[in-house]
Coordinates of N, CA, C and O in Angstrom, one line a residue:
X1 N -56.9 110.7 206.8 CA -55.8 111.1 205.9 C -56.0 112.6 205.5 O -55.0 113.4 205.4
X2 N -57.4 112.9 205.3 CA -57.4 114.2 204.6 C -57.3 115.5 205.7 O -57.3 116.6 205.3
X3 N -57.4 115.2 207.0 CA -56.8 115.7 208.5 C -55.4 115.7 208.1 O -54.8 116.6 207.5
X4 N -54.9 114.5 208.5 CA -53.6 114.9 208.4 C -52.4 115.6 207.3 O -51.1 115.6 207.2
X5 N -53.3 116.1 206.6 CA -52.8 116.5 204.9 C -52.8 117.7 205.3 O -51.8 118.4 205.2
X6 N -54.6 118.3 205.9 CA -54.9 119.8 206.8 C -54.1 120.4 207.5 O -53.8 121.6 207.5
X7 N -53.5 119.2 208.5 CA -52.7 119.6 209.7 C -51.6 119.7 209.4 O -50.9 120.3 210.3
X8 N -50.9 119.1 208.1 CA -49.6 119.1 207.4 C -49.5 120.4 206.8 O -48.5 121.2 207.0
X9 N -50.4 120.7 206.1 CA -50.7 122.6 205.4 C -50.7 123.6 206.4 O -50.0 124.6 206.2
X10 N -51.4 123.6 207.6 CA -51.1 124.6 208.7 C -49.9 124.6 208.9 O -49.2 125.4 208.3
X11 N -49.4 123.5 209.7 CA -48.2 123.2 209.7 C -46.5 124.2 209.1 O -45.7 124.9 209.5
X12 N -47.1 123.4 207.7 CA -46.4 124.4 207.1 C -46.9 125.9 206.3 O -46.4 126.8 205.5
X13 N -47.8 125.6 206.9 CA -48.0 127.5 206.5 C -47.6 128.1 208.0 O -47.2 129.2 207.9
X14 N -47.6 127.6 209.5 CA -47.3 128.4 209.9 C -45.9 128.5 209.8 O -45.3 129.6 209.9
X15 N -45.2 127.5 209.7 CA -43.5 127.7 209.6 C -43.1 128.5 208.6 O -42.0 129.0 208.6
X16 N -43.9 128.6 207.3 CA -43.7 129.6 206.0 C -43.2 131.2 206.7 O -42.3 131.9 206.4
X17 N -44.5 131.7 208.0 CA -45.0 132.4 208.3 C -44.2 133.4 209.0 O -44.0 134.6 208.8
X18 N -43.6 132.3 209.9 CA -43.0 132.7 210.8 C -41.4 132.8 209.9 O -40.7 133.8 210.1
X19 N -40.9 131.9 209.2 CA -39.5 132.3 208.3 C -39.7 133.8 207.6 O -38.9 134.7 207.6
X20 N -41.0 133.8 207.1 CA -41.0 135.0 206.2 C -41.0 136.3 206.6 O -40.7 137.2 205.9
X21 N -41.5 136.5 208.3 CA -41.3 137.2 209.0 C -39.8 137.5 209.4 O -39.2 138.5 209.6
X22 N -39.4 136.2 209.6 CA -37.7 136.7 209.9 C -37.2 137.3 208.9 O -36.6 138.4 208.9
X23 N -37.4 136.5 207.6 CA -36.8 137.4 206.5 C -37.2 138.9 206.8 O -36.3 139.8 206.8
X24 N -38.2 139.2 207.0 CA -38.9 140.7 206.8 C -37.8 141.4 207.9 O -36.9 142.2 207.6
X25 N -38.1 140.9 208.9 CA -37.2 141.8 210.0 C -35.3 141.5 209.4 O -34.7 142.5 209.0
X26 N -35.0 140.6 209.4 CA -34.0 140.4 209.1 C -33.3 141.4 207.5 O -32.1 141.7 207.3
X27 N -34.5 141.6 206.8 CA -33.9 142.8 205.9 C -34.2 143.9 206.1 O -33.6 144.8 205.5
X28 N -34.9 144.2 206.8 CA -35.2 145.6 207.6 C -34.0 146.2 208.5 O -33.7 147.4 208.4
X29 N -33.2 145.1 209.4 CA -32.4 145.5 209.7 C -31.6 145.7 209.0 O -31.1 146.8 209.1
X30 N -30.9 144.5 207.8 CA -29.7 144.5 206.6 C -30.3 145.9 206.6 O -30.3 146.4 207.7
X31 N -30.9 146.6 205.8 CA -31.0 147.8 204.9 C -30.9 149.2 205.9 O -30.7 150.3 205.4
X32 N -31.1 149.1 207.2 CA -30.8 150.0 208.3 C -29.1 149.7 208.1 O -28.3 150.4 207.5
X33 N -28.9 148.8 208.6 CA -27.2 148.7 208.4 C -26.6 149.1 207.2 O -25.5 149.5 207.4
X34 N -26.8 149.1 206.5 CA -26.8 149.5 204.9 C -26.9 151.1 205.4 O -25.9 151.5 206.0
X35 N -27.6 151.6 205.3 CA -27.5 152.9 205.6 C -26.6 153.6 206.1 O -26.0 154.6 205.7
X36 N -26.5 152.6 207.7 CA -25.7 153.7 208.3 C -24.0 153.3 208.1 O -23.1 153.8 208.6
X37 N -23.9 152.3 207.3 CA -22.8 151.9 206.9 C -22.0 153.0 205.8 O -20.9 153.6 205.8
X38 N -23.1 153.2 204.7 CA -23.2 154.5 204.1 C -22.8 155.6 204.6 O -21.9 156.2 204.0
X39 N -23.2 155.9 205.3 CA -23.0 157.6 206.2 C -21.9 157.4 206.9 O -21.2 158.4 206.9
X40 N -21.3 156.2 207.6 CA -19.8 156.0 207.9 C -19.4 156.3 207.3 O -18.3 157.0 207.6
X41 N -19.9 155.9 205.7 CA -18.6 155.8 204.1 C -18.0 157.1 204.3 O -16.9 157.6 204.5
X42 N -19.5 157.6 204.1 CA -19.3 159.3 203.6 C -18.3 160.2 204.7 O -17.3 160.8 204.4
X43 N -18.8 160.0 205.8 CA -17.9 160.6 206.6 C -16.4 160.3 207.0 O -15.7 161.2 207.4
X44 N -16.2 159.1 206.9 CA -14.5 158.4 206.9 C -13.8 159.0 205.3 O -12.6 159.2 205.3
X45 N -14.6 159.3 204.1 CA -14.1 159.7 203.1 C -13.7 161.0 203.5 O -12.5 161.2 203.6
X46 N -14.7 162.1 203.9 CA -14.6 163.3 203.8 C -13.4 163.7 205.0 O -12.6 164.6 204.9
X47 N -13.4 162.9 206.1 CA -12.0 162.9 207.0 C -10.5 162.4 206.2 O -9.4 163.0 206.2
X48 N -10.8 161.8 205.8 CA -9.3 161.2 205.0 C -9.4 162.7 204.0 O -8.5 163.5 204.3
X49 N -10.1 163.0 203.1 CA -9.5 164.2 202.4 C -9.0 165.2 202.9 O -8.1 165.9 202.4
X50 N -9.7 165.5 204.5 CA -9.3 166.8 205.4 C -7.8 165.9 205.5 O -6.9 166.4 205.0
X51 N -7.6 164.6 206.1 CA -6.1 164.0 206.7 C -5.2 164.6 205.6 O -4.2 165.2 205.9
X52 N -5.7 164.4 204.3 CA -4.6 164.8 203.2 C -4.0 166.1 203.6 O -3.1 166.6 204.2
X53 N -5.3 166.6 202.8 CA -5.2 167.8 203.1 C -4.5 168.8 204.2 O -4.3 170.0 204.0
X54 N -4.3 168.2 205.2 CA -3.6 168.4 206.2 C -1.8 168.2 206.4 O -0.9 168.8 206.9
X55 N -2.0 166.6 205.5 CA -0.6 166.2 205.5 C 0.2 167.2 204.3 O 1.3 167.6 204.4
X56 N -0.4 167.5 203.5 CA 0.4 168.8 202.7 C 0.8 169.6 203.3 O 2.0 169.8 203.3
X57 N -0.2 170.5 204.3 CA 0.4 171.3 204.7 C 1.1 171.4 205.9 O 1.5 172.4 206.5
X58 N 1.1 170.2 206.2 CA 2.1 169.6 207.5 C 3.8 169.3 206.8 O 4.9 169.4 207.3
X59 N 3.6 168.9 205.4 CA 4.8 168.9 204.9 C 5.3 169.9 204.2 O 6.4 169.7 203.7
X60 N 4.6 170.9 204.1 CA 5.0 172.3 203.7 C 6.3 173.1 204.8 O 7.5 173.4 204.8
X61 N 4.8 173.2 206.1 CA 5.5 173.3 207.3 C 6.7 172.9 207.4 O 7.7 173.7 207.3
X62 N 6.9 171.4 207.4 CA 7.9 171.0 208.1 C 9.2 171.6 207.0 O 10.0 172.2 207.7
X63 N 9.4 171.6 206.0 CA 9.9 171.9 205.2 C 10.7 173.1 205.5 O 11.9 173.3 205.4
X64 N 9.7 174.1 205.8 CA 10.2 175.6 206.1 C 11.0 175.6 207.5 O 12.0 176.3 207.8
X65 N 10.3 174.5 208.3 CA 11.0 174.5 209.6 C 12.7 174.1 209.2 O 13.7 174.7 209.5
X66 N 12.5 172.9 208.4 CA 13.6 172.6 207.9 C 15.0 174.0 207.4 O 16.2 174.2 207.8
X67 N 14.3 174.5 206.6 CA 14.9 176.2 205.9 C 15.4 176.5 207.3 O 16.5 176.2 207.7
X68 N 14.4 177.2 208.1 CA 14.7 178.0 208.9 C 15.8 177.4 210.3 O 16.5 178.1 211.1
X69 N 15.7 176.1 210.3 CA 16.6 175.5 211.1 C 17.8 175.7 210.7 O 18.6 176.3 211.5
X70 N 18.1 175.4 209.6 CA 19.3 175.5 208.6 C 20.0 177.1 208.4 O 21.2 177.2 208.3
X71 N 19.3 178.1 208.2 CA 19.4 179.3 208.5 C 20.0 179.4 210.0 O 21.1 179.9 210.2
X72 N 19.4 179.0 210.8 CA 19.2 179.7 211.8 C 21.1 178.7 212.2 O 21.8 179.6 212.7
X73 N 21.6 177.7 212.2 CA 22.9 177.2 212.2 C 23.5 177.7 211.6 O 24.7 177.6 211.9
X74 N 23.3 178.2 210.6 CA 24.1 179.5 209.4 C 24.8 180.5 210.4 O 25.9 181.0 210.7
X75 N 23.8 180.7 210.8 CA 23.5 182.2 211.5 C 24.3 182.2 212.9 O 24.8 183.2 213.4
X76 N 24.3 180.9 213.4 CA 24.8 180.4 214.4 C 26.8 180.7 214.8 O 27.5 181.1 215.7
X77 N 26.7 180.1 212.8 CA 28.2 179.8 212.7 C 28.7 181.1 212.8 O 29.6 181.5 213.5
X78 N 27.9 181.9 211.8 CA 28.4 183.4 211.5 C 29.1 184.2 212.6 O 30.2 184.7 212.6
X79 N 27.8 184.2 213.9 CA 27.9 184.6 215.3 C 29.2 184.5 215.6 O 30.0 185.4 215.7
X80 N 29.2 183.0 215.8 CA 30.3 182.2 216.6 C 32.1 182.7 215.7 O 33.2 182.6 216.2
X81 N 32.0 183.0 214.7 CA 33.1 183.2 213.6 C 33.4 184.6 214.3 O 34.4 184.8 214.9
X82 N 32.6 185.4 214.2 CA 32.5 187.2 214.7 C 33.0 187.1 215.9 O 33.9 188.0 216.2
X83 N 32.6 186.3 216.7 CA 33.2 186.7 218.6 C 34.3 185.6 218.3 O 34.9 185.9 219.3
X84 N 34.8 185.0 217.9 CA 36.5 184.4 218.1 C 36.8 185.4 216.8 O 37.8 184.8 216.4
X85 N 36.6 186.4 216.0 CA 37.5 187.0 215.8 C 37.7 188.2 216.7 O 38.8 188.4 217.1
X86 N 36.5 189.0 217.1 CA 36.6 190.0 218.2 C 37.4 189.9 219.2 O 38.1 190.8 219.6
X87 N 37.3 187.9 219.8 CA 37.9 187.6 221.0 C 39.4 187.8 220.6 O 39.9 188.6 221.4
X88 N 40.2 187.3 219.6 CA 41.2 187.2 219.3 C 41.3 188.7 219.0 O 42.5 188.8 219.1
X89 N 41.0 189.5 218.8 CA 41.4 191.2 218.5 C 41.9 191.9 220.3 O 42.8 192.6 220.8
X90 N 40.8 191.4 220.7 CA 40.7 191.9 222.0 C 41.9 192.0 222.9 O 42.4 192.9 223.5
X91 N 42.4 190.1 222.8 CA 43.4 189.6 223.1 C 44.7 190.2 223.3 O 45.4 190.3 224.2
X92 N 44.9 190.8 221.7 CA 46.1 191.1 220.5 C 46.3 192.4 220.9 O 47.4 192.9 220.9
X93 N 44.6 193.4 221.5 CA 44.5 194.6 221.8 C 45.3 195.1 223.5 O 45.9 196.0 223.9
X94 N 44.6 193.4 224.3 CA 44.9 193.8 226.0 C 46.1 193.7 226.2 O 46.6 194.3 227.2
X95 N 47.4 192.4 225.1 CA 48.3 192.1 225.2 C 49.3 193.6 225.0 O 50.0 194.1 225.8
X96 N 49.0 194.0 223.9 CA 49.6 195.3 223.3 C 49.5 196.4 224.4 O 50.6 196.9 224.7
X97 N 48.3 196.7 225.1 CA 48.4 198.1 226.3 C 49.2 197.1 227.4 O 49.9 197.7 228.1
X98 N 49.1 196.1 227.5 CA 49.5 195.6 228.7 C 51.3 195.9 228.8 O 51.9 196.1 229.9
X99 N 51.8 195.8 227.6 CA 53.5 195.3 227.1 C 53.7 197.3 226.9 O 54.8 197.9 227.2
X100 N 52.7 197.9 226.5 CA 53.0 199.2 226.5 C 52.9 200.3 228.3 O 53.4 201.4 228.7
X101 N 51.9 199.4 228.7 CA 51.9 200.1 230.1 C 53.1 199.4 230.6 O 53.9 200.2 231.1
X102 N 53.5 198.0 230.6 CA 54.3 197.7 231.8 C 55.7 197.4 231.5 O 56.5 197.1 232.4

């Protein structure tokens, strides 16, 4: 009996032995992952502030584009107003030499 009480204590001391080791490795790795889980953090944080950061001035941009589009159909119309009046002058002008020459 007092054998097999021995053999029951190895036993379980070596299965203690060998769990306790898994634990060890097994938090060794948790706390490695932990780490670099960390340094993802940091770095996905400091990207998203550049993304902001960017989206401002992407909406700044676009904004101005917006202005300058709007200008620039302004500018468009104006054009287009100036040559149908020129055209119609022209017209009024070739009709007039035409009726005086012929």
């Amino acid at each position: 009996m007092k054998h097999r009480i021995e053999q029951d204590g190895k036993t379980e001391q070596q299965s203690y032995d060998k769990y306790a080791c898994w634990c060890e490795d097994t938090m060794g790795r948790k706390a490695n992952d932990i780490a670099k889980d960390k340094e993802v953090i940091e770095e996905e944080q400091a990207r998203i502030l550049k993304l902001k950061a960017n989206l401002g001035s992407n909406g700044a941009e676009i904004e101005q584009t917006k202005r300058d589009i709007a200008a620039n159909l302004e500018a468009q119309r104006d054009a287009a107003a100036v040559r149908d009046r020129e055209h119609s002058e022209y017209n009024a002008e070739r009709v007039e030499s035409e009726q005086c020459a012929g």
